[in-house]
Amino acid sequence: MPATPNPTGASPSGARKILVVGGGIAAQSVVEALRDRDATARITMVCEEPRLPWDRVSLSHLLIDGSVDELQLRPGTWYEDHGVELLVGERVTELDPVGHTARTSSGIEIAWDRCILATGSDALMPPIPGIDQEGVVAFRSPEDCATIQASADAGRPAAVIGGGLLGLEAARGIAARGATVTVVHLMDRLMERQLDANAAALLAPAMEELGVEVLLEKSTTRMRGVDGHVTGLDFADGTTLDADLVVMAIGIKSRTDLAKAAGLEVGRGIVVDDRLQTSAPDVFAVGECAEHRGMVYGIVAPIHDQTQVCAEAVLDGPEAAYTGSILSAKLKIMGVDLVSIGAAEGSGATVEDREARSYRKLVVQEGKLVGAVLMGDIKGHELLLDKVRTGHEVDDALALLAEASQASAADLPDTAQVCNCNGVCKGEIVQAIQDHDLGSTAEVVARTRAGAGCGTCKPLVKEILLDVRGGNVDENTYLCACLKQTREDIAGQIRAQGLESVSEVAAACGTGRECGGCNPGLAYLVSEINGNRHREERHARYINDRVHGNIQKDGTFSVVPRMKGGKTTSDELRRIADAADKYDIQTIKVTGGQRIDLLGVKKEDLPAIWEDLGMASGMAYAKSVRTVKTCVGSDHCRFGLDDSMGTGIEIEGMLEGLYTPAKVKLGVTGCPRNCAEAYIKDIGLVAIEGGWEVYVGGAGGTEVRKGDLLCTVGDKDEAIAASITFLQYYRETAEYKERTYTYMERMGLEAVQAVVFDEERGAALRERFHLAQAAAIRDPWLERRKPVVANQFSELDTEAPVFGFAPMAGDEAEAPASSAAEPVLAAGSATLAITYSDPTDGSNDR
Amino acid sequence: MIPTDIALAATDLASAGWVKVGTVDDLPELEGRRTTIEGRKVAVFRLLDGFAAIDAECPHKRGPLQDGLVADGCVTCPLHDRRIDLGTGEVMGHEGESVSVHEVYVDGTDLWVRLVGAA
Ligand code: SRM
Ligand SMILES: Cc1cc2nc3c(=O)[nH]c(=O)nc-3n(C[C@H](O)[C@H](O)[C@H](O)COP(=O)(O)OP(=O)(O)OC[C@H]3O[C@@H](n4cnc5c(N)ncnc54)[C@H](O)[C@@H]3O)c2cc1C
Ligand code: SF4
Ligand code: FES
């Protein structure tokens, strides 16, 4: 059956010219498959969309404030590095399979030896009267998302037509933005193609809990409207629904126009054989535009199966055949775990736990496993997919179900597909970890692309990594390790649902409820995303951040006042000396951060010693901006090239009080002799002849690392601007407890520079920095006068410190009222809304 | 931990071995504070659904448990992160290590603690 390749296939130069039409996942995948096999082929990719190929699977990220740039499948440089000519914003309008030429929308003529069509599909828009009005959109492009977002944010009611994977994902995105949304479905249950009735019956209430209404058995006959804008739906049964936004998600329609005009055989899609070849010998088709053995696939996994075979065929490689893919689907909605594999209907085994809302079913036909439905508890789905694929013989389906629920990464065969989005199986991941000595999930994702799509397989990728490396993995990939939620997962929910406190995050995502270990990390995340206009909950903070001192091994605390740039005055030194005497300080020490530490202070003495010192907190106990070390610089030093002391003091003033993912220390030196150790600081400024250098990611602790040169600029103001832009980017994108030295290794200098020096993104970062700084509490020690919780600095057996304030001062610090005569079991909350922007008592001297 | 079926006058409470350690308002939600009863340091915690009291010193290196993070019925020691179950006093993952658990009684707004074995 495979046609003999055209003998004229090779171009005169020897290198084959291959044209790929399309810029979606299929086009990108086939280009990579070609390049993997042939380093010299001349590949041209034409994509109609005005942007680099991007990951459509992750489209719903755009409903949570993301930008499509973040979804690029590969960075722009990839195409150059791999010798792929990429025409963006061009559409192929004519194709001549006989003359081997093509023409684009702007009139470019392209000659090719082989052509691959990856034109994808459009959303199916049935001819319902009124469907062409404004407010009716699909859920397929960034433009659709912009319309959906604007409507949802304006609080307008929405309807989503179609209760499949796509419709549910769209509805969840709309509900998360706070708008009313109803899923309208034609059939009597959701996702009827992937689920049996039992699983579907559990899914509907789960969606309703997420704020999505579900209407079943509704056939839309008309879309009502006013002035050309949709206002509602009429159903066949006479009922109606008001909606100012209608999202169509009932299916796809392959884009076959170009193929049809070229005379290729077209059915529902472009008809291909087992080599992915169309009816024309040198033209192939892959992805959602292709119809293979009567099937048009609407998911990603088959695409990767197809492109591997297609690349072999195009390059006249070893005979390979594509015989079809098993359909499997995973719902990407946080809080609703659902996987369906192959057939959903039929007999086999089921295990249901109504209370836990879990339902697991296997479908067996003629002794072979042909399908599975897992709802609530999806453990072992990779194993089951592999067994369905290989037509595993089953004697005891219940035993297999039990085996799957116990399956760990180690039990998976090498052939098991781990990442369905990018078609990566376990064997490839293991190989990559061993060959390249990968030590973190992020590295594995970057190298294998497993987990780079929808991201739901990342927990498994990590498990495999742990298994291969015998647990020897050093990373903080999960912010909440108990629920395997990453910082990004949680940040997405905080943004989408406008969460303002750790308790709200716990209520919405379950995060932090189990061991509580991630509460301090969550507290940071909530404060950062809300620009410090969050609701502070002290119980989520470490003791250091509740009493603003570093706890010592004997339970006392240390007191390190801020001394900007390491510069002090005789007056300050006198107050420090007096306080040390008055409070009987065991040890007074000059720290490595160019300031003074008073060690061994009792908790209840903290407010009073701070009052006597009359200096601001140096925040030497927090994940925050710590110190800015300086050298004397041009004020006194004969080598000084600029005012390092003044610059350091200025920068410390701008940054003081800001919390950061991990501690941040700065250094400013007046010349490259580096007396303030700027090269090994998180951010280091070095004066040079005619300007300043800014280094980031330096370290001189457990690790010693010279910082990366972020930029060289003309004056100190530019150096400071670059520093705060970098700092804000780090604040927003680092993992909790990730110091800049590991952060820079993970991110890469160029990637950081690309953002920090991008005019728009840089300006936006600076704006968010200033907003956060304006709402930060510059001196937490002012809480001595206005404590935020009862007995903030005392125990039940010590006196609350008194000097001019009542222990429960301030309206906000209302104690939980409870005068009930019976034992108090659930009491009010000590969660206090404190405004950080206005430390009204400002008499302290700094 | 929290006997709810007894209702006694303060004098009766005292004679039954209870010691008043403060009021419910003295403890912020999900935080702990130390008290001293008969020379013994006790950490009292306010949970989402009641109160708990355990010995205040961590069995590891005597870290002050009242200063730990509270979640899911456990407190995490502020010095080296041992997790201790507030219901049983056991140190998780360190078999054999534990602290004593004491009783707490809320009478109106008054908070009473009775040392284990003092009944
Ligand atoms: C007081 C001080 C030592 C001194 O007497 O000079 C100090 C004391 C502590 N350091 Fe430090 N570090 C001090 C300067 C430094 C420096 C030098 C510097 O800042 O220029 C470094 C290396 C620079 C760096 O961080 O890159 C330093 C690297 C560390 C590290 C290793 C961090 C790393 O990721 O490599 C730790 C451990 C950690 O953070 O997990 C640490 C942790 C600690 C802690 C907080 C340990 C703890 O959790 O209790 C110590 C607190 C003692 C206490 O209770 O007071 N300290 N520490 C210095 C206070 C500086 C200040 O004024 O704020
Ligand atoms: C919101 C959403 C969520 C999804 N979630 C999942 C999921 O979780 N799992 C899963 O497996 N699948 C998912 N899918 C499906 C998956 O995204 C698609 O199967 C996949 O993107 C199809 O890729 P493709 O390249 O074949 O087609 P397309 O993505 O449609 O790409 C075709 C590209 O070619 C361009 N093009 C078309 N004609 C021309 C021409 N003549 N000249 C130049 N360029 C042209 C188009 O503009 C387009 O950019 C999801 C889809 C959506 C919309
Ligand atoms: S070097 Fe070690 S012992 Fe010394 S202060 Fe730093 S953390 Fe403590
Ligand atoms: S003292 Fe409690 S863990 Fe070390």
PDB file of N, CA, C and O and ligand atoms in Angstrom, chain A residues 544 550-553 557-561 589-599 618-621 623 626-627 629 663 665-666 676-677 680-682 698-703 739 741, ligand 1:
ATOM      1  N   ASN A 544       9.475  33.729  64.028  1.00  0.00           N
ATOM      2  CA  ASN A 544      10.338  34.874  63.701  1.00  0.00           C
ATOM      3  C   ASN A 544       9.524  36.043  63.155  1.00  0.00           C
ATOM      4  O   ASN A 544       9.803  37.202  63.450  1.00  0.00           O
ATOM      5  N   ASN A 550      14.905  36.769  65.506  1.00  0.00           N
ATOM      6  CA  ASN A 550      15.305  35.405  65.158  1.00  0.00           C
ATOM      7  C   ASN A 550      15.378  34.551  66.418  1.00  0.00           C
ATOM      8  O   ASN A 550      16.074  34.899  67.371  1.00  0.00           O
ATOM      9  N   ILE A 551      14.629  33.437  66.405  1.00  0.00           N
ATOM     10  CA  ILE A 551      14.607  32.590  67.603  1.00  0.00           C
ATOM     11  C   ILE A 551      15.960  31.898  67.766  1.00  0.00           C
ATOM     12  O   ILE A 551      16.589  31.480  66.802  1.00  0.00           O
ATOM     13  N   GLN A 552      16.412  31.811  69.013  1.00  0.00           N
ATOM     14  CA  GLN A 552      17.710  31.203  69.321  1.00  0.00           C
ATOM     15  C   GLN A 552      17.502  29.823  69.921  1.00  0.00           C
ATOM     16  O   GLN A 552      16.395  29.465  70.290  1.00  0.00           O
ATOM     17  N   LYS A 553      18.599  29.123  70.124  1.00  0.00           N
ATOM     18  CA  LYS A 553      18.429  27.745  70.593  1.00  0.00           C
ATOM     19  C   LYS A 553      17.806  27.670  71.979  1.00  0.00           C
ATOM     20  O   LYS A 553      17.205  26.662  72.331  1.00  0.00           O
ATOM     21  N   PHE A 557      15.463  35.654  71.663  1.00  0.00           N
ATOM     22  CA  PHE A 557      15.497  36.206  70.304  1.00  0.00           C
ATOM     23  C   PHE A 557      16.671  37.162  70.132  1.00  0.00           C
ATOM     24  O   PHE A 557      17.212  37.670  71.119  1.00  0.00           O
ATOM     25  N   SER A 558      17.055  37.370  68.873  1.00  0.00           N
ATOM     26  CA  SER A 558      18.103  38.351  68.627  1.00  0.00           C
ATOM     27  C   SER A 558      17.496  39.620  68.049  1.00  0.00           C
ATOM     28  O   SER A 558      16.438  39.571  67.427  1.00  0.00           O
ATOM     29  N   VAL A 559      18.170  40.702  68.278  1.00  0.00           N
ATOM     30  CA  VAL A 559      17.684  42.012  67.857  1.00  0.00           C
ATOM     31  C   VAL A 559      18.762  42.670  66.983  1.00  0.00           C
ATOM     32  O   VAL A 559      19.857  42.938  67.451  1.00  0.00           O
ATOM     33  N   VAL A 560      18.443  42.849  65.707  1.00  0.00           N
ATOM     34  CA  VAL A 560      19.407  43.479  64.786  1.00  0.00           C
ATOM     35  C   VAL A 560      18.732  44.693  64.149  1.00  0.00           C
ATOM     36  O   VAL A 560      17.918  44.541  63.257  1.00  0.00           O
ATOM     37  N   PRO A 561      19.039  45.880  64.624  1.00  0.00           N
ATOM     38  CA  PRO A 561      18.393  47.058  64.031  1.00  0.00           C
ATOM     39  C   PRO A 561      18.962  47.376  62.655  1.00  0.00           C
ATOM     40  O   PRO A 561      20.093  47.013  62.344  1.00  0.00           O
ATOM     41  N   LYS A 589      27.323  41.642  69.106  1.00  0.00           N
ATOM     42  CA  LYS A 589      28.238  41.186  68.054  1.00  0.00           C
ATOM     43  C   LYS A 589      28.079  42.006  66.781  1.00  0.00           C
ATOM     44  O   LYS A 589      26.966  42.329  66.384  1.00  0.00           O
ATOM     45  N   VAL A 590      29.223  42.313  66.166  1.00  0.00           N
ATOM     46  CA  VAL A 590      29.185  42.931  64.846  1.00  0.00           C
ATOM     47  C   VAL A 590      28.945  41.796  63.852  1.00  0.00           C
ATOM     48  O   VAL A 590      29.671  40.807  63.855  1.00  0.00           O
ATOM     49  N   THR A 591      27.913  41.920  63.042  1.00  0.00           N
ATOM     50  CA  THR A 591      27.562  40.806  62.163  1.00  0.00           C
ATOM     51  C   THR A 591      28.317  40.878  60.845  1.00  0.00           C
ATOM     52  O   THR A 591      28.935  41.884  60.518  1.00  0.00           O
ATOM     53  N   GLY A 592      28.189  39.771  60.100  1.00  0.00           N
ATOM     54  CA  GLY A 592      28.773  39.749  58.760  1.00  0.00           C
ATOM     55  C   GLY A 592      27.996  40.632  57.799  1.00  0.00           C
ATOM     56  O   GLY A 592      28.401  40.818  56.660  1.00  0.00           O
ATOM     57  N   GLY A 593      26.868  41.173  58.249  1.00  0.00           N
ATOM     58  CA  GLY A 593      26.048  42.014  57.382  1.00  0.00           C
ATOM     59  C   GLY A 593      26.251  43.495  57.667  1.00  0.00           C
ATOM     60  O   GLY A 593      25.410  44.307  57.295  1.00  0.00           O
ATOM     61  N   GLN A 594      27.354  43.838  58.322  1.00  0.00           N
ATOM     62  CA  GLN A 594      27.684  45.225  58.625  1.00  0.00           C
ATOM     63  C   GLN A 594      26.652  45.904  59.513  1.00  0.00           C
ATOM     64  O   GLN A 594      26.146  46.989  59.223  1.00  0.00           O
ATOM     65  N   ARG A 595      26.294  45.225  60.585  1.00  0.00           N
ATOM     66  CA  ARG A 595      25.455  45.874  61.580  1.00  0.00           C
ATOM     67  C   ARG A 595      25.631  45.175  62.911  1.00  0.00           C
ATOM     68  O   ARG A 595      26.533  44.354  63.049  1.00  0.00           O
ATOM     69  N   ILE A 596      24.813  45.483  63.895  1.00  0.00           N
ATOM     70  CA  ILE A 596      25.090  44.996  65.242  1.00  0.00           C
ATOM     71  C   ILE A 596      23.947  44.126  65.736  1.00  0.00           C
ATOM     72  O   ILE A 596      22.780  44.449  65.556  1.00  0.00           O
ATOM     73  N   ASP A 597      24.317  43.012  66.343  1.00  0.00           N
ATOM     74  CA  ASP A 597      23.346  42.029  66.817  1.00  0.00           C
ATOM     75  C   ASP A 597      23.358  42.009  68.341  1.00  0.00           C
ATOM     76  O   ASP A 597      24.422  41.888  68.954  1.00  0.00           O
ATOM     77  N   LEU A 598      22.173  42.155  68.935  1.00  0.00           N
ATOM     78  CA  LEU A 598      22.044  42.005  70.381  1.00  0.00           C
ATOM     79  C   LEU A 598      21.385  40.658  70.621  1.00  0.00           C
ATOM     80  O   LEU A 598      20.238  40.452  70.226  1.00  0.00           O
ATOM     81  N   LEU A 599      22.125  39.741  71.239  1.00  0.00           N
ATOM     82  CA  LEU A 599      21.625  38.364  71.309  1.00  0.00           C
ATOM     83  C   LEU A 599      21.115  37.994  72.697  1.00  0.00           C
ATOM     84  O   LEU A 599      21.652  38.458  73.706  1.00  0.00           O
ATOM     85  N   GLY A 618      15.940  45.460  61.354  1.00  0.00           N
ATOM     86  CA  GLY A 618      16.815  45.090  60.230  1.00  0.00           C
ATOM     87  C   GLY A 618      16.310  43.850  59.515  1.00  0.00           C
ATOM     88  O   GLY A 618      16.896  43.397  58.545  1.00  0.00           O
ATOM     89  N   MET A 619      15.208  43.302  60.000  1.00  0.00           N
ATOM     90  CA  MET A 619      14.577  42.109  59.409  1.00  0.00           C
ATOM     91  C   MET A 619      15.586  40.977  59.192  1.00  0.00           C
ATOM     92  O   MET A 619      15.525  40.271  58.188  1.00  0.00           O
ATOM     93  N   ALA A 620      16.477  40.819  60.148  1.00  0.00           N
ATOM     94  CA  ALA A 620      17.507  39.781  60.043  1.00  0.00           C
ATOM     95  C   ALA A 620      16.936  38.391  60.305  1.00  0.00           C
ATOM     96  O   ALA A 620      17.663  37.415  60.311  1.00  0.00           O
ATOM     97  N   TYR A 621      15.633  38.299  60.534  1.00  0.00           N
ATOM     98  CA  TYR A 621      14.997  37.028  60.889  1.00  0.00           C
ATOM     99  C   TYR A 621      14.065  36.540  59.794  1.00  0.00           C
ATOM    100  O   TYR A 621      13.470  35.479  59.917  1.00  0.00           O
ATOM    101  N   LYS A 623      12.415  36.098  55.612  1.00  0.00           N
ATOM    102  CA  LYS A 623      12.725  35.950  54.192  1.00  0.00           C
ATOM    103  C   LYS A 623      12.364  37.300  53.587  1.00  0.00           C
ATOM    104  O   LYS A 623      11.221  37.558  53.247  1.00  0.00           O
ATOM    105  N   ARG A 626      17.495  41.853  53.378  1.00  0.00           N
ATOM    106  CA  ARG A 626      18.258  41.921  54.625  1.00  0.00           C
ATOM    107  C   ARG A 626      19.112  43.178  54.670  1.00  0.00           C
ATOM    108  O   ARG A 626      18.691  44.211  55.117  1.00  0.00           O
ATOM    109  N   THR A 627      20.326  43.051  54.180  1.00  0.00           N
ATOM    110  CA  THR A 627      21.250  44.173  54.342  1.00  0.00           C
ATOM    111  C   THR A 627      21.746  44.642  52.986  1.00  0.00           C
ATOM    112  O   THR A 627      21.697  43.915  52.004  1.00  0.00           O
ATOM    113  N   LYS A 629      25.336  45.868  52.079  1.00  0.00           N
ATOM    114  CA  LYS A 629      26.674  46.183  52.572  1.00  0.00           C
ATOM    115  C   LYS A 629      27.315  47.183  51.603  1.00  0.00           C
ATOM    116  O   LYS A 629      27.110  47.089  50.398  1.00  0.00           O
ATOM    117  N   LYS A 663      15.873  34.952  51.574  1.00  0.00           N
ATOM    118  CA  LYS A 663      16.506  36.227  51.940  1.00  0.00           C
ATOM    119  C   LYS A 663      17.298  36.805  50.777  1.00  0.00           C
ATOM    120  O   LYS A 663      17.824  36.077  49.936  1.00  0.00           O
ATOM    121  N   LYS A 665      20.313  39.630  49.940  1.00  0.00           N
ATOM    122  CA  LYS A 665      21.348  40.501  50.499  1.00  0.00           C
ATOM    123  C   LYS A 665      22.024  41.238  49.360  1.00  0.00           C
ATOM    124  O   LYS A 665      22.256  40.664  48.300  1.00  0.00           O
ATOM    125  N   LEU A 666      22.333  42.490  49.595  1.00  0.00           N
ATOM    126  CA  LEU A 666      22.938  43.278  48.539  1.00  0.00           C
ATOM    127  C   LEU A 666      24.307  43.798  48.966  1.00  0.00           C
ATOM    128  O   LEU A 666      24.617  43.848  50.155  1.00  0.00           O
ATOM    129  N   ALA A 676      33.024  45.402  49.507  1.00  0.00           N
ATOM    130  CA  ALA A 676      31.738  45.048  50.124  1.00  0.00           C
ATOM    131  C   ALA A 676      31.204  43.732  49.562  1.00  0.00           C
ATOM    132  O   ALA A 676      30.037  43.400  49.752  1.00  0.00           O
ATOM    133  N   GLU A 677      32.034  42.989  48.846  1.00  0.00           N
ATOM    134  CA  GLU A 677      31.673  41.654  48.369  1.00  0.00           C
ATOM    135  C   GLU A 677      30.466  41.637  47.439  1.00  0.00           C
ATOM    136  O   GLU A 677      29.660  40.698  47.452  1.00  0.00           O
ATOM    137  N   ILE A 680      29.476  38.615  45.181  1.00  0.00           N
ATOM    138  CA  ILE A 680      28.875  37.384  45.726  1.00  0.00           C
ATOM    139  C   ILE A 680      27.614  37.698  46.529  1.00  0.00           C
ATOM    140  O   ILE A 680      27.314  37.055  47.521  1.00  0.00           O
ATOM    141  N   LYS A 681      26.874  38.680  46.068  1.00  0.00           N
ATOM    142  CA  LYS A 681      25.618  39.009  46.739  1.00  0.00           C
ATOM    143  C   LYS A 681      24.456  38.661  45.812  1.00  0.00           C
ATOM    144  O   LYS A 681      24.621  38.495  44.607  1.00  0.00           O
ATOM    145  N   ASP A 682      23.247  38.589  46.386  1.00  0.00           N
ATOM    146  CA  ASP A 682      22.062  38.328  45.560  1.00  0.00           C
ATOM    147  C   ASP A 682      21.946  39.407  44.490  1.00  0.00           C
ATOM    148  O   ASP A 682      21.636  39.136  43.341  1.00  0.00           O
ATOM    149  N   GLY A 698      24.637  36.113  42.999  1.00  0.00           N
ATOM    150  CA  GLY A 698      25.896  35.774  43.661  1.00  0.00           C
ATOM    151  C   GLY A 698      25.618  35.120  45.010  1.00  0.00           C
ATOM    152  O   GLY A 698      24.542  35.260  45.573  1.00  0.00           O
ATOM    153  N   ALA A 699      26.574  34.358  45.517  1.00  0.00           N
ATOM    154  CA  ALA A 699      26.397  33.715  46.814  1.00  0.00           C
ATOM    155  C   ALA A 699      27.727  33.551  47.500  1.00  0.00           C
ATOM    156  O   ALA A 699      28.742  33.302  46.862  1.00  0.00           O
ATOM    157  N   GLY A 700      27.702  33.692  48.819  1.00  0.00           N
ATOM    158  CA  GLY A 700      28.914  33.476  49.587  1.00  0.00           C
ATOM    159  C   GLY A 700      28.575  32.750  50.866  1.00  0.00           C
ATOM    160  O   GLY A 700      29.134  33.009  51.917  1.00  0.00           O
ATOM    161  N   GLY A 701      27.599  31.846  50.774  1.00  0.00           N
ATOM    162  CA  GLY A 701      27.195  31.067  51.948  1.00  0.00           C
ATOM    163  C   GLY A 701      27.544  29.611  51.737  1.00  0.00           C
ATOM    164  O   GLY A 701      28.689  29.274  51.439  1.00  0.00           O
ATOM    165  N   THR A 702      26.539  28.746  51.839  1.00  0.00           N
ATOM    166  CA  THR A 702      26.729  27.311  51.618  1.00  0.00           C
ATOM    167  C   THR A 702      27.374  27.067  50.261  1.00  0.00           C
ATOM    168  O   THR A 702      28.156  26.149  50.071  1.00  0.00           O
ATOM    169  N   GLU A 703      26.950  27.913  49.318  1.00  0.00           N
ATOM    170  CA  GLU A 703      27.526  27.845  47.975  1.00  0.00           C
ATOM    171  C   GLU A 703      28.316  29.121  47.790  1.00  0.00           C
ATOM    172  O   GLU A 703      27.962  30.157  48.343  1.00  0.00           O
ATOM    173  N   ARG A 739      16.920  30.767  46.843  1.00  0.00           N
ATOM    174  CA  ARG A 739      17.809  31.926  46.810  1.00  0.00           C
ATOM    175  C   ARG A 739      18.103  32.302  45.357  1.00  0.00           C
ATOM    176  O   ARG A 739      17.987  31.472  44.453  1.00  0.00           O
ATOM    177  N   TYR A 741      20.809  32.489  43.840  1.00  0.00           N
ATOM    178  CA  TYR A 741      21.850  31.707  43.143  1.00  0.00           C
ATOM    179  C   TYR A 741      21.292  30.448  42.485  1.00  0.00           C
ATOM    180  O   TYR A 741      21.721  30.080  41.413  1.00  0.00           O
TER     181      TYR A 741
HETATM  182  C1  SRM C   1      24.358  37.162  62.694  1.00  0.00           C
HETATM  183  C2  SRM C   1      25.024  36.556  61.446  1.00  0.00           C
HETATM  184  C3  SRM C   1      26.420  36.015  61.758  1.00  0.00           C
HETATM  185  C4  SRM C   1      27.324  37.058  62.356  1.00  0.00           C
HETATM  186  O1  SRM C   1      27.392  37.055  63.566  1.00  0.00           O
HETATM  187  O2  SRM C   1      27.901  37.805  61.596  1.00  0.00           O
HETATM  188  C5  SRM C   1      24.284  35.427  60.850  1.00  0.00           C
HETATM  189  C6  SRM C   1      23.609  34.546  61.620  1.00  0.00           C
HETATM  190  C7  SRM C   1      22.845  33.530  61.145  1.00  0.00           C
HETATM  191  N1  SRM C   1      22.794  33.134  59.858  1.00  0.00           N
HETATM  192 FE1  SRM C   1      23.886  33.883  58.362  1.00  0.00          FE
HETATM  193  N2  SRM C   1      24.398  35.398  59.522  1.00  0.00           N
HETATM  194  C8  SRM C   1      25.002  36.509  59.129  1.00  0.00           C
HETATM  195  C9  SRM C   1      25.531  36.762  57.918  1.00  0.00           C
HETATM  196  C10 SRM C   1      25.608  35.853  56.880  1.00  0.00           C
HETATM  197  C11 SRM C   1      26.357  36.018  55.669  1.00  0.00           C
HETATM  198  C12 SRM C   1      27.275  37.194  55.331  1.00  0.00           C
HETATM  199  C13 SRM C   1      26.580  38.335  54.665  1.00  0.00           C
HETATM  200  O3  SRM C   1      25.353  38.509  54.762  1.00  0.00           O
HETATM  201  O4  SRM C   1      27.276  39.094  53.996  1.00  0.00           O
HETATM  202  C14 SRM C   1      26.144  34.890  54.912  1.00  0.00           C
HETATM  203  C15 SRM C   1      26.711  34.521  53.523  1.00  0.00           C
HETATM  204  C16 SRM C   1      26.060  35.324  52.424  1.00  0.00           C
HETATM  205  C17 SRM C   1      24.855  34.700  51.807  1.00  0.00           C
HETATM  206  O5  SRM C   1      23.818  34.537  52.472  1.00  0.00           O
HETATM  207  O6  SRM C   1      24.919  34.366  50.626  1.00  0.00           O
HETATM  208  C18 SRM C   1      25.263  34.054  55.685  1.00  0.00           C
HETATM  209  C19 SRM C   1      24.793  32.826  55.290  1.00  0.00           C
HETATM  210  C20 SRM C   1      23.837  32.098  55.972  1.00  0.00           C
HETATM  211  C21 SRM C   1      23.234  30.899  55.492  1.00  0.00           C
HETATM  212  C22 SRM C   1      23.556  30.194  54.156  1.00  0.00           C
HETATM  213  C23 SRM C   1      22.607  30.666  53.131  1.00  0.00           C
HETATM  214  C24 SRM C   1      22.791  29.986  51.806  1.00  0.00           C
HETATM  215  O7  SRM C   1      21.774  29.756  51.127  1.00  0.00           O
HETATM  216  O8  SRM C   1      23.924  29.683  51.424  1.00  0.00           O
HETATM  217  C25 SRM C   1      22.288  30.491  56.469  1.00  0.00           C
HETATM  218  C26 SRM C   1      21.357  29.272  56.448  1.00  0.00           C
HETATM  219  C27 SRM C   1      20.066  29.541  55.743  1.00  0.00           C
HETATM  220  O9  SRM C   1      19.679  30.654  55.395  1.00  0.00           O
HETATM  221  O10 SRM C   1      19.351  28.553  55.524  1.00  0.00           O
HETATM  222  C28 SRM C   1      22.362  31.461  57.510  1.00  0.00           C
HETATM  223  C29 SRM C   1      21.594  31.453  58.683  1.00  0.00           C
HETATM  224  C30 SRM C   1      21.852  32.185  59.772  1.00  0.00           C
HETATM  225  C31 SRM C   1      21.014  32.067  61.037  1.00  0.00           C
HETATM  226  C32 SRM C   1      19.809  32.929  60.827  1.00  0.00           C
HETATM  227  C33 SRM C   1      20.664  30.645  61.405  1.00  0.00           C
HETATM  228  C34 SRM C   1      19.305  30.532  62.045  1.00  0.00           C
HETATM  229  O11 SRM C   1      18.340  30.239  61.314  1.00  0.00           O
HETATM  230  O12 SRM C   1      19.164  30.712  63.239  1.00  0.00           O
HETATM  231  C35 SRM C   1      21.952  32.694  62.072  1.00  0.00           C
HETATM  232  C36 SRM C   1      21.184  33.436  63.130  1.00  0.00           C
HETATM  233  C37 SRM C   1      21.942  33.598  64.412  1.00  0.00           C
HETATM  234  C38 SRM C   1      21.093  34.415  65.318  1.00  0.00           C
HETATM  235  O13 SRM C   1      20.148  33.884  65.883  1.00  0.00           O
HETATM  236  O14 SRM C   1      21.331  35.598  65.466  1.00  0.00           O
HETATM  237  N3  SRM C   1      23.301  32.400  57.188  1.00  0.00           N
HETATM  238  N4  SRM C   1      24.975  34.656  56.866  1.00  0.00           N
HETATM  239  C39 SRM C   1      25.098  37.504  60.270  1.00  0.00           C
HETATM  240  C40 SRM C   1      23.919  38.464  60.245  1.00  0.00           C
HETATM  241  C41 SRM C   1      23.952  39.399  59.084  1.00  0.00           C
HETATM  242  C42 SRM C   1      23.006  40.517  59.277  1.00  0.00           C
HETATM  243  O15 SRM C   1      23.407  41.559  59.773  1.00  0.00           O
HETATM  244  O16 SRM C   1      21.841  40.372  58.895  1.00  0.00           O
END
